[in-house]
PDB file of C-alpha atoms (C1' of nucleotides) in Angstrom:
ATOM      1  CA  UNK H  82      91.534  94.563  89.862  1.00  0.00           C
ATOM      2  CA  UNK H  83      88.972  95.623  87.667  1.00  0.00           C
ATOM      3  CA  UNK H  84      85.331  96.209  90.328  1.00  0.00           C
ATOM      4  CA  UNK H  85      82.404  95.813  88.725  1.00  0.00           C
ATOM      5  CA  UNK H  86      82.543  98.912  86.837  1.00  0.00           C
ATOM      6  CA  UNK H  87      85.451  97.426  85.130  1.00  0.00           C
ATOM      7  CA  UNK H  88      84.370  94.536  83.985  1.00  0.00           C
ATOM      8  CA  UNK H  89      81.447  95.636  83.133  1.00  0.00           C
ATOM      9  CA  UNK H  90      83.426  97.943  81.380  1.00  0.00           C
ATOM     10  CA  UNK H  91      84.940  95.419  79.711  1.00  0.00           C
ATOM     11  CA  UNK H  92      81.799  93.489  78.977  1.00  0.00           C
ATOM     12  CA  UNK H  93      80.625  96.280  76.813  1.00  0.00           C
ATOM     13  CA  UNK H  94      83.544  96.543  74.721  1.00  0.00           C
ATOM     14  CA  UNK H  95      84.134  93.114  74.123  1.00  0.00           C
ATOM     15  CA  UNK H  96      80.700  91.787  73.353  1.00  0.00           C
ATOM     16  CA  UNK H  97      79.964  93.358  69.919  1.00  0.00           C
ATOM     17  CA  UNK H  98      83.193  91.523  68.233  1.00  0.00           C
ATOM     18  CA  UNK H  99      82.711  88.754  70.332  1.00  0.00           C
ATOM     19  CA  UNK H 100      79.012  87.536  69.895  1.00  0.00           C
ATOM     20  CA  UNK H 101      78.194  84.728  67.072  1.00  0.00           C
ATOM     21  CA  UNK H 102      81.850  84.474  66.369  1.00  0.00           C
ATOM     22  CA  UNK H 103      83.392  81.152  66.748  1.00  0.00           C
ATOM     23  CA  UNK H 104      86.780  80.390  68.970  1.00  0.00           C
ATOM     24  CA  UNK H 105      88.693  79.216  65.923  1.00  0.00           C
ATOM     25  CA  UNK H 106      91.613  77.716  68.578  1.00  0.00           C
ATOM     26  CA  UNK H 107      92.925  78.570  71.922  1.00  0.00           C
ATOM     27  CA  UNK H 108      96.480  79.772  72.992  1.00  0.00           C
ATOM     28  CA  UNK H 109      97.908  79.285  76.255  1.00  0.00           C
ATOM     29  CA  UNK H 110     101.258  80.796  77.207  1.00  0.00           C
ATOM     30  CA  UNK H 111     100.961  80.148  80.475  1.00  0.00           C
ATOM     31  CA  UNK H 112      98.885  78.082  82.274  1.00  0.00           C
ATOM     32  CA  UNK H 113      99.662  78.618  85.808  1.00  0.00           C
ATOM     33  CA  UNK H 114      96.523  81.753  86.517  1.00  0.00           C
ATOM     34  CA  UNK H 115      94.836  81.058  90.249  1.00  0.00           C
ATOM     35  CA  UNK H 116      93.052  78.381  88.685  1.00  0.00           C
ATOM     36  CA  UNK H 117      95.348  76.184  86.263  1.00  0.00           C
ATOM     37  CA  UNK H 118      94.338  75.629  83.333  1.00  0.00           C
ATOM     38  CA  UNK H 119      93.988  71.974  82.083  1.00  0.00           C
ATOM     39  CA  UNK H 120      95.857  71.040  79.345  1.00  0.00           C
ATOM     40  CA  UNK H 121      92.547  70.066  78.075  1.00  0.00           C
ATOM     41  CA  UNK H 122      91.029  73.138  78.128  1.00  0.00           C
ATOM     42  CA  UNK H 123      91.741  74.242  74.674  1.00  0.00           C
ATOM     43  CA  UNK H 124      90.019  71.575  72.958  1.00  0.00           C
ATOM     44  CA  UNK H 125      87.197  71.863  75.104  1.00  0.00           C
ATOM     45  CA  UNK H 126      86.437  75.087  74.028  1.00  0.00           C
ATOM     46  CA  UNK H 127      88.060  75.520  70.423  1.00  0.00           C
ATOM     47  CA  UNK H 128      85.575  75.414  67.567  1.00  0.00           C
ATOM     48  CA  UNK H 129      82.839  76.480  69.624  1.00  0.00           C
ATOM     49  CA  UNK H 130      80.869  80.015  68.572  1.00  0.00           C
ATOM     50  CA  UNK H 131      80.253  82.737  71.524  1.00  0.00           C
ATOM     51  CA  UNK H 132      75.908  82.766  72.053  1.00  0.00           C
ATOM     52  CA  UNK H 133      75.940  85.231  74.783  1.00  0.00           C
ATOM     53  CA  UNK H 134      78.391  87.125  76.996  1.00  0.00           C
ATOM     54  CA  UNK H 135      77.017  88.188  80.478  1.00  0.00           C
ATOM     55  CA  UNK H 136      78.296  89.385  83.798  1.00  0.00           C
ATOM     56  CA  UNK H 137      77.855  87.856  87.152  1.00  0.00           C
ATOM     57  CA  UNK H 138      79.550  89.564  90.153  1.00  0.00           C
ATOM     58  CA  UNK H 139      83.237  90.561  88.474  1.00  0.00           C
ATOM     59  CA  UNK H 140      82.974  87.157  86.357  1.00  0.00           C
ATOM     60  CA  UNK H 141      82.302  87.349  82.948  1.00  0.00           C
ATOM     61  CA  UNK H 142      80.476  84.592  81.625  1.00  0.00           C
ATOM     62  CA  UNK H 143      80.933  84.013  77.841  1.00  0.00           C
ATOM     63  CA  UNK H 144      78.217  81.109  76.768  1.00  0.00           C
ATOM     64  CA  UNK H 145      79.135  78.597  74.438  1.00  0.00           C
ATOM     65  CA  UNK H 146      77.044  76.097  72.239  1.00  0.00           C
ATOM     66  CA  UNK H 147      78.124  73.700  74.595  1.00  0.00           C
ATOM     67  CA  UNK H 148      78.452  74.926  78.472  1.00  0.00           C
ATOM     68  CA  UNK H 149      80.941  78.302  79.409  1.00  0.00           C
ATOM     69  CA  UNK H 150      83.528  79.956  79.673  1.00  0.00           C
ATOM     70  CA  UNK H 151      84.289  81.881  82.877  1.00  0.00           C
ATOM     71  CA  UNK H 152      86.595  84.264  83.401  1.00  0.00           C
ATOM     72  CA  UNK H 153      87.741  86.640  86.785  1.00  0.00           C
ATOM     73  CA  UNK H 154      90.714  89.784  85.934  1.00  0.00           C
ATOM     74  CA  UNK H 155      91.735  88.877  89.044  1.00  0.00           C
ATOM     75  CA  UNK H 156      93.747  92.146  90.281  1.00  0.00           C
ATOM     76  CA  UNK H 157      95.626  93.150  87.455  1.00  0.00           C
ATOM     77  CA  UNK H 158      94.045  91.333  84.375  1.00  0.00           C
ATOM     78  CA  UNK H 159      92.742  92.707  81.315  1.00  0.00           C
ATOM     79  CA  UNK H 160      91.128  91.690  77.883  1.00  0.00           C
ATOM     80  CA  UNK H 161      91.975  93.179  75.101  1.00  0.00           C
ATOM     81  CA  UNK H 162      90.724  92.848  71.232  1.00  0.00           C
ATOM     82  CA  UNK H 163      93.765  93.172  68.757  1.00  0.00           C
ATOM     83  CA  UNK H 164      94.600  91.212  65.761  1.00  0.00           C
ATOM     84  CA  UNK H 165      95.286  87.403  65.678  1.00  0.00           C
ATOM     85  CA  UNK H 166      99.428  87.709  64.654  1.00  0.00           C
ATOM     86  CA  UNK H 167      99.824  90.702  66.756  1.00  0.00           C
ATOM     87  CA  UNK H 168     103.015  89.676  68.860  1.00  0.00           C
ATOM     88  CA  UNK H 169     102.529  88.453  72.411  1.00  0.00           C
ATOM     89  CA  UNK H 170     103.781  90.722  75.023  1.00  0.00           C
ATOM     90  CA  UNK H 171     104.894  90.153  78.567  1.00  0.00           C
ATOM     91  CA  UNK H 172     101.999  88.727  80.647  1.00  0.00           C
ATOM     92  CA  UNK H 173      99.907  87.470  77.702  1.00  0.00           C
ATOM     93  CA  UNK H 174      98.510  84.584  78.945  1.00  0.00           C
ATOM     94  CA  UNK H 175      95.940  83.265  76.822  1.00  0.00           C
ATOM     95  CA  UNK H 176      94.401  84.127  73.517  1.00  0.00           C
ATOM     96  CA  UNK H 177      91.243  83.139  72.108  1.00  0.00           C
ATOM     97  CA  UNK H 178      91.604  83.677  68.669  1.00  0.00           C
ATOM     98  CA  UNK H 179      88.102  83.780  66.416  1.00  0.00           C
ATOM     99  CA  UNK H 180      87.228  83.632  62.847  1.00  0.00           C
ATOM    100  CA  UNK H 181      87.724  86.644  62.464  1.00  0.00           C
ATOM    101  CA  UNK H 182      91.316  87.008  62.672  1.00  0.00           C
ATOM    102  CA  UNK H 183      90.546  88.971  65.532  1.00  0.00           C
ATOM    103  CA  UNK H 184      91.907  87.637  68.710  1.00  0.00           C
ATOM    104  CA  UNK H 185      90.463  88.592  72.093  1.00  0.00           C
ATOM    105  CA  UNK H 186      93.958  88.109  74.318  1.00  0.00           C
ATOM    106  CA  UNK H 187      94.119  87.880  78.021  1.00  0.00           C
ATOM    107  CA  UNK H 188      96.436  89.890  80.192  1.00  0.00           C
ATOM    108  CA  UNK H 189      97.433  89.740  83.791  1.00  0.00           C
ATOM    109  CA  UNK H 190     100.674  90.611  85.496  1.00  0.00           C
ATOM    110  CA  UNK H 191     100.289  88.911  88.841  1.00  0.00           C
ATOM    111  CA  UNK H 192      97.908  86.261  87.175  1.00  0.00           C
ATOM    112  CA  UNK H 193      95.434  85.957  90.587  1.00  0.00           C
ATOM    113  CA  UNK H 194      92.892  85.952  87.443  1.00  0.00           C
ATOM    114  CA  UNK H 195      91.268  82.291  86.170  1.00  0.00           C
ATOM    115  CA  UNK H 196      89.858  81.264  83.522  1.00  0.00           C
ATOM    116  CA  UNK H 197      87.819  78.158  83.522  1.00  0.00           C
ATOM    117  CA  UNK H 198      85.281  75.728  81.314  1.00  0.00           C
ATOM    118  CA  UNK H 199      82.172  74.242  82.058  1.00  0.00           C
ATOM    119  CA  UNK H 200      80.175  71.955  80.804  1.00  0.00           C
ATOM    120  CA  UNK H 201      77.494  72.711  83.325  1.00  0.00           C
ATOM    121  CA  UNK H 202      75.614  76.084  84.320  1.00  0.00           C
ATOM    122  CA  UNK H 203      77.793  78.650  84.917  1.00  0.00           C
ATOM    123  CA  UNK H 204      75.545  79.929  87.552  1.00  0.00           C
ATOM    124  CA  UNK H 205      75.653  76.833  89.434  1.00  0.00           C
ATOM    125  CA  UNK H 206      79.558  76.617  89.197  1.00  0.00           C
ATOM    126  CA  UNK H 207      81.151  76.478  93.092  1.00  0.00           C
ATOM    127  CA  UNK H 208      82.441  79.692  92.444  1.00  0.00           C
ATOM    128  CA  UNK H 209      79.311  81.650  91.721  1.00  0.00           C
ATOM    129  CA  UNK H 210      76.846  79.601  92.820  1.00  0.00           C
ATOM    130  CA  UNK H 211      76.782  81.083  96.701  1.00  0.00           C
ATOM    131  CA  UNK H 212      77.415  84.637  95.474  1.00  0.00           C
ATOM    132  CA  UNK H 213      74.699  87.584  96.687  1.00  0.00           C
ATOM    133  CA  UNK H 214      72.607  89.521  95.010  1.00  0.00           C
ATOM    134  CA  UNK H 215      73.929  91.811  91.806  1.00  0.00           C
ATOM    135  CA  UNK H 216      74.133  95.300  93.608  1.00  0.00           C
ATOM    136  CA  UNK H 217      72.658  97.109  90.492  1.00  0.00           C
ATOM    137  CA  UNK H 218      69.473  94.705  90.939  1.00  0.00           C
ATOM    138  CA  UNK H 219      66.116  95.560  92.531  1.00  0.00           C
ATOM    139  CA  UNK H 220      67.019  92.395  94.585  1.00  0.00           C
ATOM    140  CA  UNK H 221      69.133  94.853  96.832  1.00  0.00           C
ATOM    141  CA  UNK H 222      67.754  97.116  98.765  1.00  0.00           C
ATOM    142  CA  UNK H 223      67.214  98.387 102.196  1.00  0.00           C
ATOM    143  CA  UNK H 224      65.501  95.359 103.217  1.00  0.00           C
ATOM    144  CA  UNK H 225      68.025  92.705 102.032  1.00  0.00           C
ATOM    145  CA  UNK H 226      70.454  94.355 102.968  1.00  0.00           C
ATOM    146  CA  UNK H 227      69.143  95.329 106.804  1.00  0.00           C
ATOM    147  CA  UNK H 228      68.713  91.789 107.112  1.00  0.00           C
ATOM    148  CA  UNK H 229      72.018  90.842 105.789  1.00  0.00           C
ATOM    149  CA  UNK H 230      73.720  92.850 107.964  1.00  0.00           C
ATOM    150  CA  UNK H 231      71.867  91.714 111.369  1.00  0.00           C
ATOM    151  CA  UNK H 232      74.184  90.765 114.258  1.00  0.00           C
ATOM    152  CA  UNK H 233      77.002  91.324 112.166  1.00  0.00           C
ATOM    153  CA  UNK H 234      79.598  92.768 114.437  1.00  0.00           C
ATOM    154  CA  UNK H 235      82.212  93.531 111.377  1.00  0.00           C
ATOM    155  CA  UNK H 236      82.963  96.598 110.101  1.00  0.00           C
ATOM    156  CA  UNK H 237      80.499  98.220 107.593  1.00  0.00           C
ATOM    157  CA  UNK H 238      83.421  98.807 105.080  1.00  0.00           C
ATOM    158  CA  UNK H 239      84.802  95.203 104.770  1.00  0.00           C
ATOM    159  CA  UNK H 240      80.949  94.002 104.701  1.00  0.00           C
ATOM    160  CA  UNK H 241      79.728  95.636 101.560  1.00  0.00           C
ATOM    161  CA  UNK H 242      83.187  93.975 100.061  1.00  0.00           C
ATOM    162  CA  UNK H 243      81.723  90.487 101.173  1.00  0.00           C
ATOM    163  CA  UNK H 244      80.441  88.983  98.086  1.00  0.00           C
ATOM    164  CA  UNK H 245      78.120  86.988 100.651  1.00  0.00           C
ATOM    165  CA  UNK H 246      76.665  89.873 101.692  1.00  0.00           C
ATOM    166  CA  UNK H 247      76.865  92.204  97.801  1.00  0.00           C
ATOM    167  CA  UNK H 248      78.779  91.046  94.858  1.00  0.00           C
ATOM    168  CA  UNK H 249      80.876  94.100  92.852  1.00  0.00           C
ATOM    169  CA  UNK H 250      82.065  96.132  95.450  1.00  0.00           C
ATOM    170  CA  UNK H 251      85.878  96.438  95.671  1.00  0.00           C
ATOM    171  CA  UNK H 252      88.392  98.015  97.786  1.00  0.00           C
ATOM    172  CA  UNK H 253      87.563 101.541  95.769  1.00  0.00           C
ATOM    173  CA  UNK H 254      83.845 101.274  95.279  1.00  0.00           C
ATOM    174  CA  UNK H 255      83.216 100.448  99.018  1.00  0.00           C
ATOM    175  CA  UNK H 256      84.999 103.825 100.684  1.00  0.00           C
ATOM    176  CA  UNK H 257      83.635 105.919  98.007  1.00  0.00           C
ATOM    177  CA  UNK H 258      80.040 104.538  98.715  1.00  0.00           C
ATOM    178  CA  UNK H 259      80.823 104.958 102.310  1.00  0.00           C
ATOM    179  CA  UNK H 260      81.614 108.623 101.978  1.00  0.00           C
ATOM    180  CA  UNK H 261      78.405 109.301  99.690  1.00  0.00           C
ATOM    181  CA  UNK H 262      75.868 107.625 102.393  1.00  0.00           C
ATOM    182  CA  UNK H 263      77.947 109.302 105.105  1.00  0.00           C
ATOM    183  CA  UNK H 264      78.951 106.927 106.763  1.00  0.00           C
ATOM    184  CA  UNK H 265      82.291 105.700 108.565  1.00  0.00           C
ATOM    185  CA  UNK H 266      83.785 102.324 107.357  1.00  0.00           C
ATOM    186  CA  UNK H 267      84.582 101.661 110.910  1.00  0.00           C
ATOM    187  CA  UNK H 268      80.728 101.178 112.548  1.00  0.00           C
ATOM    188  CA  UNK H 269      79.504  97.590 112.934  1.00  0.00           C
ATOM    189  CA  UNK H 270      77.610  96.674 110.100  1.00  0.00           C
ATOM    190  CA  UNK H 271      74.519  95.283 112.409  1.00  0.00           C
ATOM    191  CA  UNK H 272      74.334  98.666 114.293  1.00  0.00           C
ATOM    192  CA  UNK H 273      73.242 100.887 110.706  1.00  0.00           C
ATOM    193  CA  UNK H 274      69.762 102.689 111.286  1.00  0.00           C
ATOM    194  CA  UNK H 275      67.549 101.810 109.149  1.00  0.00           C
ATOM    195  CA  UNK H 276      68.153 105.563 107.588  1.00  0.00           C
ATOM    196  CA  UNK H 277      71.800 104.802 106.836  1.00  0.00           C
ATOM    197  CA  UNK H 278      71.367 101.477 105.105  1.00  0.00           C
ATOM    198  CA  UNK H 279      68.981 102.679 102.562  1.00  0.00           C
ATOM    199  CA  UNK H 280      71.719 105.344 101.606  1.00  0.00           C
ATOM    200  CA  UNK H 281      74.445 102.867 101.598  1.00  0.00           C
ATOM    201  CA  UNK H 282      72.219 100.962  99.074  1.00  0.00           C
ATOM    202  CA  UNK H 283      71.074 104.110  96.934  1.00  0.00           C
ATOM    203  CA  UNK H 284      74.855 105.154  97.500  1.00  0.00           C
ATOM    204  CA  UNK H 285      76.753 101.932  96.061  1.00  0.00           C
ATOM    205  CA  UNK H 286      74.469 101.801  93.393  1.00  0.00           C
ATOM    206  CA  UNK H 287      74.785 105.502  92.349  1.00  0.00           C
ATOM    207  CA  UNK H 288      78.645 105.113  92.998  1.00  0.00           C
ATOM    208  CA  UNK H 289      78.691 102.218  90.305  1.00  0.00           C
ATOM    209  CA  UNK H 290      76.449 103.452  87.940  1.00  0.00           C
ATOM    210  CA  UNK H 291      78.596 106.843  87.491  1.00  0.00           C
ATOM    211  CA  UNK H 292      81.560 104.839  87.195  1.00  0.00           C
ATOM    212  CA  UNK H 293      79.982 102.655  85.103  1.00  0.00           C
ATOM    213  CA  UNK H 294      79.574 105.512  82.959  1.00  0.00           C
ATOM    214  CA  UNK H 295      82.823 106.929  83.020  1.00  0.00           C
ATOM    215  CA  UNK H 296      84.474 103.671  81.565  1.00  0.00           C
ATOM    216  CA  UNK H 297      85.774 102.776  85.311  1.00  0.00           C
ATOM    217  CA  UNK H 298      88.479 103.521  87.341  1.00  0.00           C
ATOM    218  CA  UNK H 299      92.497 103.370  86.165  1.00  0.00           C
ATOM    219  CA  UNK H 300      94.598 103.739  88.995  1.00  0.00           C
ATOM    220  CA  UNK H 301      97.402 101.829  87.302  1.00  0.00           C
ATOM    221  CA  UNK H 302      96.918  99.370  84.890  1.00  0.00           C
ATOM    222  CA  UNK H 303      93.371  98.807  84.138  1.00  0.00           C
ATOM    223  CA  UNK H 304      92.855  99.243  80.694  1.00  0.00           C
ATOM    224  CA  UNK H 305      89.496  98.954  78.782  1.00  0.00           C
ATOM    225  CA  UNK H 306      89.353  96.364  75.603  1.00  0.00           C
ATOM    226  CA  UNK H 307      90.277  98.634  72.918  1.00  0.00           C
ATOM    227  CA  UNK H 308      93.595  99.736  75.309  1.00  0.00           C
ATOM    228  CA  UNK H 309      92.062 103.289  77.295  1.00  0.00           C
ATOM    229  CA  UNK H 310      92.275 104.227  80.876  1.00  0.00           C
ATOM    230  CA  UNK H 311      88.549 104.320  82.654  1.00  0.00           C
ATOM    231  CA  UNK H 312      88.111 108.077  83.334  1.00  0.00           C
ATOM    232  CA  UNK H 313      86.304 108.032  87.176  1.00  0.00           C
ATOM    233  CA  UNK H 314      89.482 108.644  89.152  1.00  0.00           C
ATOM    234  CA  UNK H 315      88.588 112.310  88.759  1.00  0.00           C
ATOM    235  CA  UNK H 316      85.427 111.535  90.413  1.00  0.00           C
ATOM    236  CA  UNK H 317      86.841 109.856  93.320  1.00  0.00           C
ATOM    237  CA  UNK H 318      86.409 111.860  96.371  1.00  0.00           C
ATOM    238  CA  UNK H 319      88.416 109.980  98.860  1.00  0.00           C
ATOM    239  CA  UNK H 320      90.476 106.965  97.339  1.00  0.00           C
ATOM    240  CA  UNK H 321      94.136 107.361  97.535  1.00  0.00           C
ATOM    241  CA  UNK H 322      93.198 110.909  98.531  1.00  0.00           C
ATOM    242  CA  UNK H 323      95.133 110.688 102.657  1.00  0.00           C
ATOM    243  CA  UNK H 324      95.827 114.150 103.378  1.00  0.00           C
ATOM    244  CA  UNK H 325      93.928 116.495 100.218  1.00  0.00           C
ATOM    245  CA  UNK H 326      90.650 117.956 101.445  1.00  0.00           C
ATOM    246  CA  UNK H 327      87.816 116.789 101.394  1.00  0.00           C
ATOM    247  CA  UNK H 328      85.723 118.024  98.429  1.00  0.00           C
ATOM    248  CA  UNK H 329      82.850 118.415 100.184  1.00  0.00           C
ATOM    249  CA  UNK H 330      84.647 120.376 103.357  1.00  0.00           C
ATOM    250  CA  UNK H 331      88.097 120.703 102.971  1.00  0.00           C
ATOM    251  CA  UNK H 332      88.946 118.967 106.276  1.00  0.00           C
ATOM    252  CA  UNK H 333      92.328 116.120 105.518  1.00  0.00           C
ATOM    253  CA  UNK H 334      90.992 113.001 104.075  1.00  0.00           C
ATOM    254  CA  UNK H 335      92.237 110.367 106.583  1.00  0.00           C
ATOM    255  CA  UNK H 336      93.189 106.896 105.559  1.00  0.00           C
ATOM    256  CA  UNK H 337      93.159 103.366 107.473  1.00  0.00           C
ATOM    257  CA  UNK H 338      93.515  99.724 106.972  1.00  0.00           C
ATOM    258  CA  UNK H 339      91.167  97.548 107.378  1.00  0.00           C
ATOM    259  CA  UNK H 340      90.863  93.315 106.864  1.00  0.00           C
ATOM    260  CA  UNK H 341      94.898  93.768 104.936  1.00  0.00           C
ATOM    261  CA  UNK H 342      93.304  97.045 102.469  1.00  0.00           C
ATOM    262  CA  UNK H 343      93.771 100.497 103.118  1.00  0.00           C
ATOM    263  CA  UNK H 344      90.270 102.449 103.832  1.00  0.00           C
ATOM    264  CA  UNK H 345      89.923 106.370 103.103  1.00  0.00           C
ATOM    265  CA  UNK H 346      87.335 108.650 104.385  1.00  0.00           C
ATOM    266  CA  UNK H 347      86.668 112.278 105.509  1.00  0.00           C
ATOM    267  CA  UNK H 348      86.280 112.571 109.286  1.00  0.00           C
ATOM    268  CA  UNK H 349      83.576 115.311 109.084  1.00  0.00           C
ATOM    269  CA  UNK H 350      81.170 114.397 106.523  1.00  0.00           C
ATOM    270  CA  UNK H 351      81.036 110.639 107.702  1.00  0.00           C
ATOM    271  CA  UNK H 352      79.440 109.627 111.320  1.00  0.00           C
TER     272      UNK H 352
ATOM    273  C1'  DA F  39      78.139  81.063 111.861  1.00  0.00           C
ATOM    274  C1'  DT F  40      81.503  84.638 112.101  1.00  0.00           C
ATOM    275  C1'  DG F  41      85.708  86.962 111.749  1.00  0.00           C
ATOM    276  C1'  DG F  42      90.655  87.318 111.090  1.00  0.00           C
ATOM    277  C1'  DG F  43      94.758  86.292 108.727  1.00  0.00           C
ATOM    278  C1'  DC F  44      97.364  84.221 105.057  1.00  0.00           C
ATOM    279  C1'  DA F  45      98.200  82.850 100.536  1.00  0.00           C
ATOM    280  C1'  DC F  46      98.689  83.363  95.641  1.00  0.00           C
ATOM    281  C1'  DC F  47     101.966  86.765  92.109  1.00  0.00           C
ATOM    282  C1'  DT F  48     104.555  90.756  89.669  1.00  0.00           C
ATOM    283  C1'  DG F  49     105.985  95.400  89.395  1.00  0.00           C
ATOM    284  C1'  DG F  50     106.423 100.177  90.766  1.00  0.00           C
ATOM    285  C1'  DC F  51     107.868 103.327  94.102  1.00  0.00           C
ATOM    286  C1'  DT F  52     110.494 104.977  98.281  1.00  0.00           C
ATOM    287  C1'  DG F  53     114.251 105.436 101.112  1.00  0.00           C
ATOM    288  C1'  DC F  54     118.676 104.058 102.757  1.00  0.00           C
TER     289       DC F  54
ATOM    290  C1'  DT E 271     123.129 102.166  91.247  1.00  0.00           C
ATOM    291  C1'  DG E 272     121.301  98.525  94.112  1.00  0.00           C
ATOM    292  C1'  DC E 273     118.404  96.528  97.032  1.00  0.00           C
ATOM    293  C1'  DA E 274     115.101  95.825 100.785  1.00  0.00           C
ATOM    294  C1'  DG E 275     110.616  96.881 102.074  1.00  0.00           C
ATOM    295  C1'  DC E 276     106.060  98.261 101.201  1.00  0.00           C
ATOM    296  C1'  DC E 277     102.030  98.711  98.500  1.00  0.00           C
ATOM    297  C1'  DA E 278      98.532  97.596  94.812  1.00  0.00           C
ATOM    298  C1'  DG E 279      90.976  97.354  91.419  1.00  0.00           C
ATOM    299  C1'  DG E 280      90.520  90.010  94.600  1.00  0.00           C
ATOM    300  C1'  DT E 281      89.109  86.163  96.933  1.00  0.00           C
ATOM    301  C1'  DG E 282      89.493  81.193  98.521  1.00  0.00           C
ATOM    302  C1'  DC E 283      90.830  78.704 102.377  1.00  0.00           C
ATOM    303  C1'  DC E 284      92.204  77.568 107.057  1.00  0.00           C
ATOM    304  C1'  DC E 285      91.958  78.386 111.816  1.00  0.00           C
ATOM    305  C1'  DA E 286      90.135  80.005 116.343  1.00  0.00           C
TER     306       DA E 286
END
DNA sequence: ATGGGCACCTGGCTGC
DNA sequence: TGCAGCCAGGTGCCCA
């Protein structure tokens, strides 16, 4: 899936033919995403106009005159703005077509994406209401996150990928961080000197903001709202990199799983 | 409280 | 050509 870069990605693209436009009816070709949707979903939300469309963690969170939408792209999902009786393809789960006859249509092969109404506060929903702080906020920094990370006897790698700890960082962010603070995804996360967390912090932010900028990361199938590949996989210096050098000193970029996900880094820059 | 492992899915690639 | 096995941008839940 789609990190934060991604869906912020998609955020961007989407929200200019979204906003003010009403969701003249909903589509759903199939229900069964990691959440299924209720068969009274569609009315809940059809006829209702799009006030604001905002990001929390990788949820986007499109307000409606009445409560919210939420929506994850899971690990292969996408959203894409075409018109309203453009044919369906393969995987086209849901559509929600405005009055416009522009139709913003939801993607997603292996369909671990959701979407889901509320009538409450998104922010408050189960799902988001425990998550940590946004890691592009001044909410995390070296503080928060030294005293996040206290006692914590897990690996520094799979705790930046905690969205208890910071919300955003996915399986590509969090080795490329590690590699710009210089740090080895193996070391306990309570064991960081004070030194190495604030470069983790200054590094995952930097890290997201670039890629941010670069329209996100396509290793397969991401695809940005108007159907183009994110362009920072040129800037990656270690993901799916085992075995090319280094591009800071040439020495094999090694590669290692940790919690199920495969971890890259360069044995001589990180310590 | 913390950490580890599994589950949910489809599709693309590799190697026999 | 076919098929088994492995891997993939996530994360909730269950168990020790």
């Amino acid at each position: 899936m789609p990190e934060l870069p991604e869906v912020e990605t998609t955020r961007r693209g989407i929200a200019p033919a979204v906003l003010d436009r009403t969701i003249e009816r909903v589509v759903v070709r199939e229900p069964r995403l990691r959440w299924r949707i209720p068969r009274s979903f569609a009315a809940a939300v059809g006829g209702q106009a799009i006030r604001n469309l905002r990001r929390r963690a990788k949820y986007l969170i499109f307000d409606l005159e009445r409560g919210a939408l939420i929506l994850h792209l899971g690990m292969s999902g996408s959203l894409r703005l075409m018109p309203s009786d453009a044919p369906p393809l393969t995987h086209d789960h849901v559509d929600l077509v405005l009055d416009n006859a522009v139709c913003l249509r939801f993607n997603d092969p292996r369909r671990f994406g959701s979407l889901l109404w509320t009538s409450k506060d998104p922010l408050e929903h189960p799902l988001l209401a425990a998550l940590a702080p946004e890691p592009l906020s001044d909410e995390f920094n070296a503080a928060y996150l030294a005293r996040a990370l206290k006692g914590r006897r897990v690996a520094i790698k799979q705790a930046i990928m905690n969205s208890q700890v910071v919300v955003g960082v996915g399986n590509i962010y969090a080795s490329e961080a590690l590699f710009r603070a210089r740090i080895r995804p193996r070391r306990a996360a309570g064991r960081l000197r004070r030194q190495e967390i604030e470069a983790l912090v200054e590094a995952v932010k930097a890290v997201l903001k670039d890629a941010i900028r670069a329209g996100g990361t396509t290793l397969r199938d991401y695809i940005n709202p108007d159907g183009m590949p994110g362009y920072f996989r040129q800037k990656l210096y270690v993901y799916e990199r085992t075995g090319e050098p280094c591009l800071a000193c040439a020495t094999p970029i090694k590669q290692l799983v940790q919690g199920q996900r495969s971890t890259y880094f360069c044995p001589q820059c990180q310590r």
